[in-house]
Coordinates of C-alpha atoms in Angstrom, one line a residue:
Chain A
X1 CA 43.1 -19.4 1.2
X2 CA 42.4 -19.6 -2.7
X3 CA 38.5 -19.5 -3.9
X4 CA 37.8 -21.8 -5.6
X5 CA 34.6 -21.9 -8.9
X6 CA 31.6 -22.9 -6.5
X7 CA 33.2 -20.0 -3.5
X8 CA 32.5 -17.8 -7.1
X9 CA 28.9 -18.9 -8.1
X10 CA 28.4 -18.8 -4.7
X11 CA 29.3 -15.0 -4.3
X12 CA 28.0 -14.8 -7.9
X13 CA 24.1 -15.5 -7.3
X14 CA 24.3 -13.9 -3.5
X15 CA 25.2 -10.8 -5.9
X16 CA 23.1 -11.7 -8.7
X17 CA 25.5 -11.7 -11.6
X18 CA 25.3 -14.3 -14.8
X19 CA 28.9 -14.5 -15.1
X20 CA 30.5 -16.4 -18.0
X21 CA 32.8 -19.6 -17.2
X22 CA 35.8 -17.9 -18.4
X23 CA 35.2 -14.4 -16.1
X24 CA 34.3 -16.7 -13.1
X25 CA 38.2 -18.2 -13.7
X26 CA 39.5 -15.0 -13.9
X27 CA 38.1 -14.0 -10.9
X28 CA 38.5 -16.8 -8.8
X29 CA 42.2 -15.7 -9.3
X30 CA 42.1 -12.3 -8.9
X31 CA 39.5 -12.2 -6.1
X32 CA 42.5 -15.0 -3.9
X33 CA 45.1 -12.6 -5.1
X34 CA 43.7 -9.2 -3.5
X35 CA 42.2 -11.1 -0.8
X36 CA 45.3 -13.5 0.0
X37 CA 47.3 -9.8 -0.1
X38 CA 44.5 -8.1 2.1
X39 CA 45.3 -10.8 5.1
X40 CA 47.1 -8.6 5.7
X41 CA 44.7 -6.5 8.1
X42 CA 45.0 -9.5 10.8
X43 CA 48.4 -8.1 12.3
X44 CA 46.4 -5.2 13.6
X45 CA 45.1 -5.5 17.1
X46 CA 42.2 -3.6 17.2
X47 CA 40.9 -5.7 20.3
X48 CA 39.9 -2.2 22.2
X49 CA 38.8 -0.3 18.4
X50 CA 35.4 1.5 17.4
X51 CA 34.7 0.4 14.3
X52 CA 34.0 3.7 11.4
X53 CA 31.0 3.4 9.6
X54 CA 31.4 7.5 8.7
X55 CA 33.3 9.8 9.3
X56 CA 29.8 12.0 10.0
X57 CA 29.6 12.3 14.1
X58 CA 25.4 10.5 14.9
X59 CA 23.1 13.5 15.1
X60 CA 19.4 14.0 14.7
X61 CA 18.5 14.6 11.4
X62 CA 15.0 15.1 11.6
X63 CA 12.9 17.4 9.8
X64 CA 8.8 18.3 10.0
X65 CA 6.7 15.4 8.6
X66 CA 5.6 17.5 5.9
X67 CA 4.7 16.7 2.4
X68 CA 6.2 18.3 -0.7
X69 CA 5.5 18.6 -3.9
X70 CA 8.0 15.3 -5.4
X71 CA 8.3 13.8 -8.5
X72 CA 4.8 13.6 -10.9
X73 CA 4.6 9.2 -11.9
X74 CA 4.9 10.3 -15.9
X75 CA 8.8 11.7 -14.7
X76 CA 9.5 8.5 -12.4
X77 CA 8.9 5.7 -14.9
X78 CA 10.0 8.3 -17.9
X79 CA 13.7 5.4 -18.0
X80 CA 11.3 2.6 -17.2
X81 CA 12.8 0.1 -19.6
X82 CA 8.5 -1.3 -19.8
X83 CA 5.6 -0.5 -18.2
X84 CA 2.6 -0.7 -17.8
X85 CA 0.0 2.3 -18.0
X86 CA 1.3 3.2 -14.4
X87 CA 2.7 0.4 -13.3
X88 CA 6.6 -1.3 -14.1
X89 CA 6.2 -3.9 -16.0
X90 CA 7.7 -6.5 -14.6
X91 CA 8.3 -10.9 -15.7
X92 CA 7.4 -13.2 -13.1
X93 CA 8.2 -13.5 -9.9
X94 CA 7.5 -17.3 -9.0
X95 CA 6.4 -20.0 -11.3
Chain B
X1 CA 48.0 34.9 -28.7
X2 CA 46.7 34.0 -25.7
X3 CA 42.4 32.7 -26.8
X4 CA 39.8 33.4 -25.4
X5 CA 40.5 29.3 -23.4
X6 CA 43.6 30.5 -22.2
X7 CA 42.4 32.5 -19.6
X8 CA 41.6 31.2 -16.8
X9 CA 38.0 31.1 -14.9
X10 CA 39.4 33.6 -12.4
X11 CA 40.5 35.7 -15.3
X12 CA 37.6 34.7 -17.9
X13 CA 35.3 35.8 -14.6
X14 CA 36.5 39.8 -14.7
X15 CA 36.6 40.4 -18.6
X16 CA 32.7 38.1 -18.9
X17 CA 32.5 41.4 -16.2
X18 CA 34.6 44.1 -17.7
X19 CA 32.3 43.3 -21.2
X20 CA 35.1 42.1 -23.5
X21 CA 33.7 39.2 -24.7
X22 CA 29.8 37.7 -24.9
X23 CA 29.4 34.7 -22.7
X24 CA 28.5 33.6 -26.3
X25 CA 32.4 33.6 -27.4
X26 CA 32.7 31.6 -24.5
X27 CA 30.8 29.3 -25.2
X28 CA 31.4 29.4 -28.1
X29 CA 35.5 29.2 -27.8
X30 CA 35.4 25.8 -25.9
X31 CA 33.3 24.1 -28.5
X32 CA 35.2 25.1 -31.5
X33 CA 38.3 24.0 -29.8
X34 CA 36.6 20.4 -28.2
X35 CA 36.0 19.6 -31.7
X36 CA 39.6 20.2 -32.6
X37 CA 40.7 18.3 -30.2
X38 CA 38.4 15.6 -28.5
X39 CA 38.8 13.3 -31.0
X40 CA 42.4 13.4 -29.8
X41 CA 41.5 13.2 -26.3
X42 CA 37.7 11.8 -26.0
X43 CA 37.6 13.8 -22.5
X44 CA 33.3 13.8 -22.3
X45 CA 30.4 11.1 -22.5
X46 CA 28.1 13.4 -23.5
X47 CA 28.3 16.3 -25.1
X48 CA 25.7 19.8 -24.5
X49 CA 26.0 22.9 -26.7
X50 CA 22.9 24.1 -27.3
X51 CA 21.7 23.8 -23.6
X52 CA 24.7 24.8 -23.8
X53 CA 24.7 28.2 -26.1
X54 CA 20.8 28.5 -23.4
X55 CA 22.5 29.0 -20.6
X56 CA 24.8 31.5 -22.6
X57 CA 22.6 33.8 -24.0
X58 CA 20.7 33.8 -20.2
X59 CA 24.2 35.2 -18.8
X60 CA 24.7 37.5 -21.5
X61 CA 21.5 39.4 -20.4
X62 CA 22.5 39.7 -17.2
X63 CA 24.9 41.3 -18.5
X64 CA 23.3 43.7 -20.1
X65 CA 21.1 44.3 -17.6
X66 CA 24.2 45.2 -14.6
X67 CA 25.6 47.1 -17.5
X68 CA 22.6 49.0 -17.9
X69 CA 22.4 49.7 -14.0
X70 CA 18.6 47.6 -14.1
X71 CA 20.0 44.0 -12.8
X72 CA 20.6 42.1 -9.3
X73 CA 23.6 41.1 -8.1
X74 CA 26.7 39.2 -10.5
X75 CA 26.2 35.4 -9.3
X76 CA 30.3 34.7 -8.8
X77 CA 30.0 32.1 -11.9
X78 CA 28.0 34.0 -14.6
X79 CA 28.7 32.8 -18.5
X80 CA 31.6 30.5 -17.6
X81 CA 31.6 27.3 -19.3
X82 CA 31.8 24.0 -17.3
X83 CA 31.8 20.0 -17.8
X84 CA 30.3 17.7 -15.3
X85 CA 31.6 14.2 -14.0
X86 CA 29.0 12.1 -15.7
X87 CA 28.2 10.4 -12.4
X88 CA 26.3 14.1 -11.4
X89 CA 22.7 13.9 -12.8
X90 CA 21.7 17.7 -15.0
X91 CA 17.9 17.4 -15.7
X92 CA 17.6 16.6 -18.7
X93 CA 21.0 15.0 -19.2
X94 CA 21.5 11.5 -20.5
X95 CA 23.4 10.3 -16.8
X96 CA 26.0 7.5 -17.8
X97 CA 28.3 7.0 -14.9
X98 CA 30.4 5.2 -17.5
X99 CA 28.6 2.1 -17.6
X100 CA 26.2 0.7 -20.0
X101 CA 23.2 -0.3 -17.3
X102 CA 22.4 2.7 -17.0
X103 CA 22.4 3.5 -21.1
X104 CA 19.9 5.7 -22.1
X105 CA 19.2 7.4 -18.4
X106 CA 17.6 11.2 -18.5
X107 CA 18.1 12.3 -14.6
X108 CA 14.8 13.6 -13.9
X109 CA 16.0 16.6 -11.6
X110 CA 19.4 18.2 -11.0
X111 CA 22.6 16.8 -8.7
X112 CA 22.1 19.4 -5.4
X113 CA 26.0 21.1 -6.6
X114 CA 24.1 21.4 -10.7
X115 CA 22.1 22.7 -9.7
X116 CA 23.9 25.2 -7.2
X117 CA 26.7 25.8 -9.9
X118 CA 23.1 26.9 -12.8
X119 CA 22.3 28.7 -9.8
X120 CA 25.5 30.9 -9.6
X121 CA 24.8 31.3 -13.6
X122 CA 27.4 28.2 -15.3
X123 CA 27.2 27.7 -18.6
X124 CA 27.1 23.7 -19.0
X125 CA 29.1 22.5 -21.3
X126 CA 28.4 18.4 -20.9
X127 CA 29.5 15.7 -19.1
X128 CA 33.1 14.1 -18.5
X129 CA 34.3 10.4 -19.2
X130 CA 34.7 8.8 -15.4
X131 CA 35.4 4.5 -14.8
X132 CA 32.2 3.1 -14.6
X133 CA 30.7 4.3 -11.2
X134 CA 34.4 6.1 -11.0
X135 CA 35.4 2.9 -9.6
X136 CA 38.7 3.5 -11.6
X137 CA 43.1 5.0 -11.6
X138 CA 42.4 5.5 -15.1
X139 CA 38.9 5.6 -17.0
X140 CA 40.0 2.5 -19.0
X141 CA 36.7 1.3 -16.9
X142 CA 34.9 3.7 -19.3
X143 CA 31.8 1.9 -21.1
X144 CA 32.4 4.2 -23.6
X145 CA 36.2 4.9 -24.0
X146 CA 39.1 6.0 -22.9
X147 CA 40.5 9.4 -21.9
X148 CA 43.6 10.3 -23.0
X149 CA 45.8 12.5 -21.1
X150 CA 46.8 15.4 -23.0
X151 CA 50.8 16.1 -21.7
X152 CA 51.1 13.2 -23.7
X153 CA 47.7 11.0 -25.8
X154 CA 49.4 7.3 -25.4
X155 CA 48.9 8.0 -20.6
X156 CA 46.1 7.4 -19.1
X157 CA 45.0 10.7 -17.5
X158 CA 44.6 9.1 -14.3
X159 CA 40.6 9.0 -12.7
X160 CA 38.7 8.5 -12.1
X161 CA 38.0 11.1 -13.1
X162 CA 40.0 11.9 -16.0
X163 CA 36.8 13.7 -18.3
X164 CA 37.3 16.7 -16.2
X165 CA 40.9 16.3 -15.8
X166 CA 41.4 16.4 -19.0
X167 CA 39.4 18.6 -20.5
X168 CA 40.7 21.2 -18.1
X169 CA 44.4 20.6 -18.1
X170 CA 43.2 20.5 -22.6
X171 CA 41.0 24.3 -21.7
X172 CA 38.5 22.7 -23.9
X173 CA 36.9 24.5 -20.7
X174 CA 38.0 27.1 -17.6
X175 CA 37.1 24.0 -15.2
X176 CA 34.9 20.8 -14.1
X177 CA 32.8 18.3 -11.3
X178 CA 34.4 15.0 -10.5
X179 CA 33.8 13.3 -7.9
X180 CA 36.4 11.5 -5.5
X181 CA 36.5 8.4 -3.4
X182 CA 39.0 7.6 -3.3
X183 CA 41.4 9.8 -4.9
X184 CA 39.9 10.2 -8.3
X185 CA 40.2 14.2 -8.2
X186 CA 43.8 14.7 -6.9
X187 CA 44.9 11.9 -8.8
X188 CA 43.5 12.6 -12.4
X189 CA 43.7 16.3 -11.5
X190 CA 47.8 15.5 -10.2
X191 CA 48.3 13.0 -13.9
X192 CA 47.2 15.9 -16.2
X193 CA 49.7 18.9 -13.9
X194 CA 46.5 21.0 -12.7
X195 CA 44.4 21.2 -9.3
X196 CA 42.4 20.3 -8.3
X197 CA 40.2 19.5 -4.6
X198 CA 38.3 16.9 -2.6
X199 CA 36.9 19.0 0.3
X200 CA 35.8 17.4 3.4
X201 CA 32.9 14.1 4.1
X202 CA 29.6 15.9 3.8
X203 CA 31.0 19.5 2.3
X204 CA 29.6 19.4 -0.3
X205 CA 25.9 17.9 -1.1
X206 CA 25.2 14.3 -2.5
X207 CA 21.9 14.0 -3.6
X208 CA 21.8 13.2 -6.8
X209 CA 25.8 11.8 -7.4
X210 CA 25.5 8.6 -8.5
X211 CA 26.4 6.3 -5.1
X212 CA 29.6 4.4 -5.5
X213 CA 30.9 3.8 -1.9
X214 CA 28.3 6.7 0.4
X215 CA 30.3 7.3 3.1
X216 CA 33.8 7.8 1.0
X217 CA 31.9 9.8 -2.5
X218 CA 32.8 14.2 -2.0
X219 CA 31.7 16.6 -5.0
X220 CA 34.6 18.5 -5.5
X221 CA 35.9 20.4 -8.5
X222 CA 39.3 20.8 -11.2
X223 CA 40.5 23.5 -12.6
X224 CA 43.7 25.7 -14.2
X225 CA 44.3 27.4 -10.2
X226 CA 43.4 26.8 -6.9
X227 CA 41.6 30.6 -6.9
X228 CA 39.7 29.1 -9.7
X229 CA 38.7 25.7 -7.5
X230 CA 38.0 28.3 -4.6
X231 CA 35.3 29.9 -7.0
X232 CA 33.4 26.3 -7.4
X233 CA 34.5 25.4 -4.1
X234 CA 32.2 28.1 -2.5
X235 CA 28.7 27.9 -4.4
X236 CA 28.8 24.0 -4.4
X237 CA 29.3 23.0 -1.0
X238 CA 27.2 24.0 2.3
X239 CA 24.2 22.3 4.0
X240 CA 21.4 20.7 1.8
X241 CA 18.7 19.0 3.9
X242 CA 18.7 16.6 1.2
X243 CA 21.4 15.0 2.0
X244 CA 21.4 13.4 5.7
X245 CA 25.8 13.3 5.7
X246 CA 25.6 17.0 4.4
X247 CA 27.4 19.3 7.3
X248 CA 25.7 22.2 8.9
X249 CA 28.1 24.7 9.5
X250 CA 29.1 27.6 7.4
X251 CA 31.4 28.2 4.6
X252 CA 33.2 31.3 4.7
X253 CA 34.4 33.0 1.5
X254 CA 37.9 31.8 0.7
X255 CA 40.2 34.8 0.0
X256 CA 42.4 34.0 -2.7
X257 CA 43.9 38.0 -2.5
X258 CA 45.2 39.4 0.1
X259 CA 47.7 38.4 2.7
X260 CA 49.3 35.7 0.2
X261 CA 52.6 37.1 1.2
X262 CA 52.8 35.7 5.1
X263 CA 50.5 32.5 4.2
X264 CA 54.0 29.7 4.8
X265 CA 55.2 32.7 7.5
X266 CA 55.1 29.5 10.1
X267 CA 52.5 27.1 8.4
X268 CA 53.6 23.8 10.3
X269 CA 53.9 21.4 7.5
X270 CA 53.6 17.2 8.6
X271 CA 56.3 15.6 6.8
X272 CA 54.9 11.9 6.3
X273 CA 57.8 9.3 6.5
X274 CA 55.9 6.5 5.4
X275 CA 54.5 8.6 2.4
X276 CA 58.4 8.3 1.3
X277 CA 58.2 4.4 0.7
X278 CA 60.6 3.4 -2.5
X279 CA 58.8 1.8 -5.4
X280 CA 58.1 6.2 -6.0
X281 CA 59.3 7.7 -9.0
X282 CA 62.0 9.7 -8.3
X283 CA 61.2 13.4 -10.0
X284 CA 58.4 12.7 -7.7
X285 CA 59.7 12.4 -4.9
X286 CA 62.9 15.0 -5.7
X287 CA 59.7 17.8 -7.5
X288 CA 57.9 17.6 -3.7
X289 CA 61.1 18.2 -2.1
X290 CA 61.3 20.7 -3.9
X291 CA 58.0 22.0 -3.2
X292 CA 58.2 21.2 0.3
X293 CA 62.5 23.2 0.4
X294 CA 60.0 27.4 -1.4
X295 CA 57.9 26.3 1.7
X296 CA 60.3 26.4 4.3
X297 CA 62.7 29.1 2.0
X298 CA 59.4 31.1 3.3
X299 CA 59.4 30.7 6.3
X300 CA 57.3 27.7 6.8
X301 CA 58.7 24.6 9.2
X302 CA 59.3 20.9 8.4
X303 CA 58.3 18.8 11.0
X304 CA 58.9 14.7 10.5
X305 CA 55.2 13.2 11.5
X306 CA 53.9 9.9 11.5
X307 CA 51.0 8.1 10.0
X308 CA 51.2 4.9 10.8
X309 CA 48.1 3.0 9.9
X310 CA 48.5 4.0 6.7
X311 CA 50.0 1.1 4.7
X312 CA 47.4 -0.8 5.1
X313 CA 44.5 2.2 3.6
X314 CA 44.4 0.4 1.3
X315 CA 42.8 -3.1 1.6
X316 CA 40.9 -1.2 3.7
X317 CA 39.4 0.9 1.2
X318 CA 39.1 -1.9 -1.0
X319 CA 37.6 -4.1 1.4
X320 CA 34.5 -1.2 2.0
X321 CA 34.5 1.2 -0.9
X322 CA 33.7 -2.6 -2.6
X323 CA 31.3 -3.5 0.5
X324 CA 29.2 0.1 0.1
X325 CA 29.3 0.1 -3.9
X326 CA 28.0 -3.7 -3.9
X327 CA 24.9 -2.6 -1.9
X328 CA 24.2 0.7 -4.0
X329 CA 24.8 -0.8 -7.3
X330 CA 22.0 -3.4 -5.6
X331 CA 18.9 -1.0 -7.5
X332 CA 20.2 -2.1 -11.1
X333 CA 17.6 -4.7 -12.2
X334 CA 15.9 -4.0 -15.2
X335 CA 13.7 -2.3 -14.1
X336 CA 13.5 1.0 -12.9
X337 CA 15.6 2.3 -15.7
X338 CA 18.4 1.4 -18.3
X339 CA 18.4 -1.0 -21.4
X340 CA 16.1 -4.2 -19.4
X341 CA 18.2 -7.8 -20.8
X342 CA 14.8 -10.6 -21.5
X343 CA 14.4 -13.0 -19.4
X344 CA 11.1 -15.5 -18.3
X345 CA 11.3 -14.6 -15.6
X346 CA 12.2 -12.1 -12.6
X347 CA 15.4 -12.8 -11.2
X348 CA 16.4 -14.1 -14.3
X349 CA 16.1 -10.9 -15.4
X350 CA 18.4 -9.0 -12.7
X351 CA 20.7 -12.0 -13.3
X352 CA 21.4 -11.4 -17.1
X353 CA 20.6 -7.7 -17.3
X354 CA 23.0 -7.1 -14.3
X355 CA 25.7 -10.1 -16.1
X356 CA 26.0 -8.5 -19.2
X357 CA 26.1 -4.2 -18.6
X358 CA 28.5 -3.8 -15.9
X359 CA 31.8 -4.0 -17.0
X360 CA 34.5 -6.4 -15.4
X361 CA 36.2 -3.9 -13.1
X362 CA 32.3 -3.1 -11.5
X363 CA 31.3 -7.3 -11.2
X364 CA 34.6 -7.4 -9.4
X365 CA 33.9 -5.4 -6.7
X366 CA 30.4 -6.3 -6.7
X367 CA 31.7 -9.2 -5.6
X368 CA 34.3 -8.8 -3.7
X369 CA 32.1 -6.5 -1.6
X370 CA 30.0 -8.9 -0.7
X371 CA 32.4 -11.4 -0.4
X372 CA 33.5 -9.2 2.5
X373 CA 29.8 -8.4 4.3
X374 CA 28.4 -12.0 3.5
X375 CA 27.5 -14.9 6.8
X376 CA 31.1 -16.7 7.5
X377 CA 33.4 -12.9 6.2
X378 CA 31.8 -10.0 7.9
X379 CA 33.9 -9.3 11.2
X380 CA 37.3 -11.2 9.7
X381 CA 37.4 -8.7 6.5
X382 CA 34.6 -6.0 6.8
X383 CA 34.3 -5.7 10.3
X384 CA 38.3 -5.4 10.8
X385 CA 38.5 -3.0 7.8
X386 CA 35.4 -1.0 9.2
X387 CA 37.7 -0.3 12.8
X388 CA 41.3 -0.4 11.0
X389 CA 40.1 2.6 9.1
X390 CA 39.6 4.0 12.8
X391 CA 42.7 3.9 13.6
X392 CA 43.6 6.0 10.1
X393 CA 41.6 8.1 10.8
X394 CA 43.0 8.2 14.3
X395 CA 46.4 9.0 13.0
X396 CA 45.4 11.8 11.0
X397 CA 43.8 13.7 14.4
X398 CA 46.8 13.1 16.1
X399 CA 49.4 14.4 13.6
X400 CA 46.5 17.9 13.2
X401 CA 47.6 18.3 16.9
X402 CA 51.8 18.6 16.3
X403 CA 51.4 20.8 12.3
X404 CA 48.4 22.9 10.5
X405 CA 48.0 20.7 6.9
X406 CA 50.2 17.7 5.7
X407 CA 52.8 17.6 2.7
X408 CA 52.0 14.0 0.9
X409 CA 52.8 13.1 -3.3
X410 CA 49.2 12.2 -4.7
X411 CA 50.7 9.4 -6.6
X412 CA 53.8 7.2 -7.0
X413 CA 54.3 7.4 -9.7
X414 CA 53.9 9.9 -13.0
X415 CA 50.6 9.0 -15.8
X416 CA 51.4 5.6 -16.8
X417 CA 50.8 4.1 -20.5
X418 CA 47.1 2.9 -21.4
X419 CA 46.9 -0.3 -21.0
X420 CA 50.1 -1.2 -19.1
X421 CA 47.9 -1.5 -15.6
X422 CA 44.4 -3.7 -17.1
X423 CA 45.3 -6.8 -16.8
X424 CA 46.0 -6.7 -12.7
X425 CA 43.6 -5.1 -10.9
X426 CA 45.9 -4.8 -7.6
X427 CA 48.3 -3.3 -9.9
X428 CA 45.6 -0.5 -9.9
X429 CA 44.2 -0.5 -7.2
X430 CA 47.9 0.4 -6.1
X431 CA 48.1 3.8 -7.6
X432 CA 45.6 5.0 -5.2
X433 CA 47.8 4.7 -1.7
X434 CA 48.2 7.7 -0.9
X435 CA 44.6 8.9 -2.2
X436 CA 42.6 6.6 0.1
X437 CA 43.3 7.9 3.8
X438 CA 42.5 11.7 3.3
X439 CA 39.0 9.4 2.3
X440 CA 39.1 7.3 5.4
X441 CA 39.5 9.9 7.5
X442 CA 36.7 12.2 4.9
X443 CA 39.4 14.8 4.9
X444 CA 39.9 17.4 2.3
X445 CA 42.9 17.2 0.5
X446 CA 43.8 19.6 -2.4
X447 CA 46.0 18.7 -5.3
X448 CA 48.0 20.8 -7.9
X449 CA 51.2 20.3 -10.0
X450 CA 55.0 20.8 -8.9
X451 CA 57.0 20.2 -10.9
X452 CA 57.6 17.4 -14.3
X453 CA 59.1 14.6 -15.3
X454 CA 61.9 13.4 -17.2
X455 CA 59.8 12.7 -20.2
X456 CA 56.8 16.1 -19.5
X457 CA 54.7 14.1 -18.0
X458 CA 52.9 16.7 -15.1
X459 CA 54.4 16.2 -11.6
X460 CA 51.2 16.7 -8.1
X461 CA 51.9 17.1 -4.9
X462 CA 48.6 16.9 -2.3
X463 CA 48.3 19.0 1.1
X464 CA 46.0 17.5 3.9
X465 CA 44.2 19.3 6.3
X466 CA 41.5 19.0 8.8
X467 CA 38.3 19.1 8.2
X468 CA 36.8 21.8 7.2
X469 CA 39.8 23.3 6.8
X470 CA 39.0 23.9 2.9
X471 CA 40.1 27.9 2.5
X472 CA 43.7 27.5 4.6
X473 CA 44.7 24.6 2.1
X474 CA 43.7 26.2 -1.1
X475 CA 45.0 30.0 1.0
X476 CA 48.2 28.0 0.6
X477 CA 48.4 26.2 -2.7
X478 CA 47.7 30.4 -3.9
X479 CA 50.3 31.5 -2.2
X480 CA 52.4 28.7 -4.0
X481 CA 50.9 29.6 -7.3
X482 CA 51.7 33.5 -7.4
X483 CA 55.3 32.5 -7.3
X484 CA 55.3 29.5 -9.4
X485 CA 54.0 28.9 -12.5
X486 CA 53.5 25.0 -13.1
X487 CA 49.7 25.8 -13.2
X488 CA 50.5 28.3 -16.5
X489 CA 52.3 25.4 -18.6
X490 CA 50.4 24.2 -21.0
X491 CA 50.1 20.6 -23.3
X492 CA 52.5 20.9 -26.4
X493 CA 50.2 19.0 -28.5
X494 CA 47.4 21.8 -27.7
X495 CA 50.3 24.3 -28.8
X496 CA 50.7 22.5 -32.4
X497 CA 46.8 22.8 -33.3

C-alpha cells in the first residue's frame, strides 16, 4: 500500500526533520516504491529463526570501574555553535 | 621514468629505509601530484599539507637516527603518506563526513585506526571525499561535490569511499583508509582498479568512526596491491577497549612473500550460482571467469556452492542499516557540534537544522529507518529483516564447511556515469547486491582488479572468507598479483600529466 503525504509527515515528525512540500511528495513516491520492493522479504519463512542484531557473540565486556582522564570541558564545548560559560546554550524547550 | 608517486607502498617503504629519498621528498611529490590532478578528480574534502610535511620531517629524523644506529626499530609505515576517509576522526583536522551538518567539526581525539597509523609512522595528507555519512555507492551524495573516476572523468569512482579509491588509483598517494558498511570499500576499489579490504566485523576498532550502521560498519584499507593493503591492515587491526564490539583476537602478520606459488594448490574456491545473475555486464562475468580459470590451472578446485538467501540481502540491508542510521544520526541536532539554524524553540532548532543540513539521501534513509522501527511496522520490517539476516549468515557458514573462500563479482557493472542513477534510489541500491551479504554476515571481503571492459574501465572481483581469515584472502590475491599485471595499469588521463 503506497504511503500518503500524512504518513510521510508523521515519520518526518518522529525523526524531527522539516521537509519541504516537494520533498514530501518525492519521498512519498520513492519510499513507497522501495517498501513495495522490500515486500519480497515476507515470502521467507522465518518462523523458527532467531533474529540477528549483531554478528558478535554476546560476551561480557565489562572492565574495572576506574577513573581515567577524559576530554577537557574546553575540548567538549569547542564545537558547540552556542555556549554560555561552561554550558551548551539552547532556546527554551517549553513555552 | 618512474616518479616517486608511481611506487607502491611496499616499494616506497623499502626505498625510504634504504635512504634512496626522504619522506619529505615523497610527501612533496604526492602534494605536487595532488595540485596537478586534484582539480580534475576532487578526491579530497580537506588537504593537510602542513601537517603532512611536519610528520614527514619527523619520520626523516627517525630514519637518520636509525642509520646512525641510534634509533629504535622502525615502525611499519614510517614516512608513508596516506589519505583518511572523512568519516574517521583525526584530532584537530576538520571532519565533515561529507555532510553540512558537521560543517567545521574539529574532532578532539583520533580514531583508533588513525592513532595506530600515526604510531606506525604514517604521514597524513588529508581527508578523502565520501558520500554523506557514507550513505551511497557513487560519492555523488557528498555535500562537497562529486569525485571523478581517474579511468574516465565522466564516471563515478564508486562509493562511499570514492575519494580514497580515486586518490589511490590516480597515484596521488600509495594507500588510504576507507570504511565499508555495505560495500563502500570493495565497490570503489573495483570501479577504480585497485585493491580494497573489508575486514571481519569487529576486527578493526570503530572508535572515532562517525557511526552509520553500527552492526555493519568496518574500517579497512585501499591500496594498489594486496601486499600494501596487508601492511595497513596489520597496523589497524586488533582489540581496542574503546569499542565494545572490537574482537579480542590476535592478528597474525600477513606473509605476502613466501610460498606464494603454493597458495592456489588444493585451494577450494566456492562459486555461488546466485551471484551470476542475468543483468550482470558480460565483461564483468568473463573477467571473473578468467580469474577462476587461472586459479584452476594453478591447482585450485572450483566448487559450486549455494547461498540461497542472497536475493534478500538488499531489502535486509536497506532496512537494518537505515534503522541503525536513524538512531545514530539522532545526535545531529545543532546543539553540541555543527552549525545551528536559529529558531525560537528547541524542537524547531532540531527540525530546521536537520531538515536543511542533511542531504536528500541521508533524509531518505532516516525516514526509511524511522518507518522500519516505528510501532506497527517494527515486526514486519525491522524484526523480519533481522531474522532473514540470520539466514544469510547461515548460508555462508554452511558454504564454508565445503570451501575455503567464495569468489564473486563486486558489482554488476563497471563504473557508471555520473548522474546515471541519481534520480532512482532503488536503482542505486541495486549496485550493492553483491557486496551487502558479507556485511550482513560480518565476514571479510577483498576486492581486486581482474581485467578491463571494452571502454577501458577496470573490472573487479571479490573473495569472501570465514571470519578472521583476512590473511588467507590477502595471500591469495598477492599470489594472483604476482602472476598478473591488472593492478599495475595506470589511468591514461594521469599519463599525460
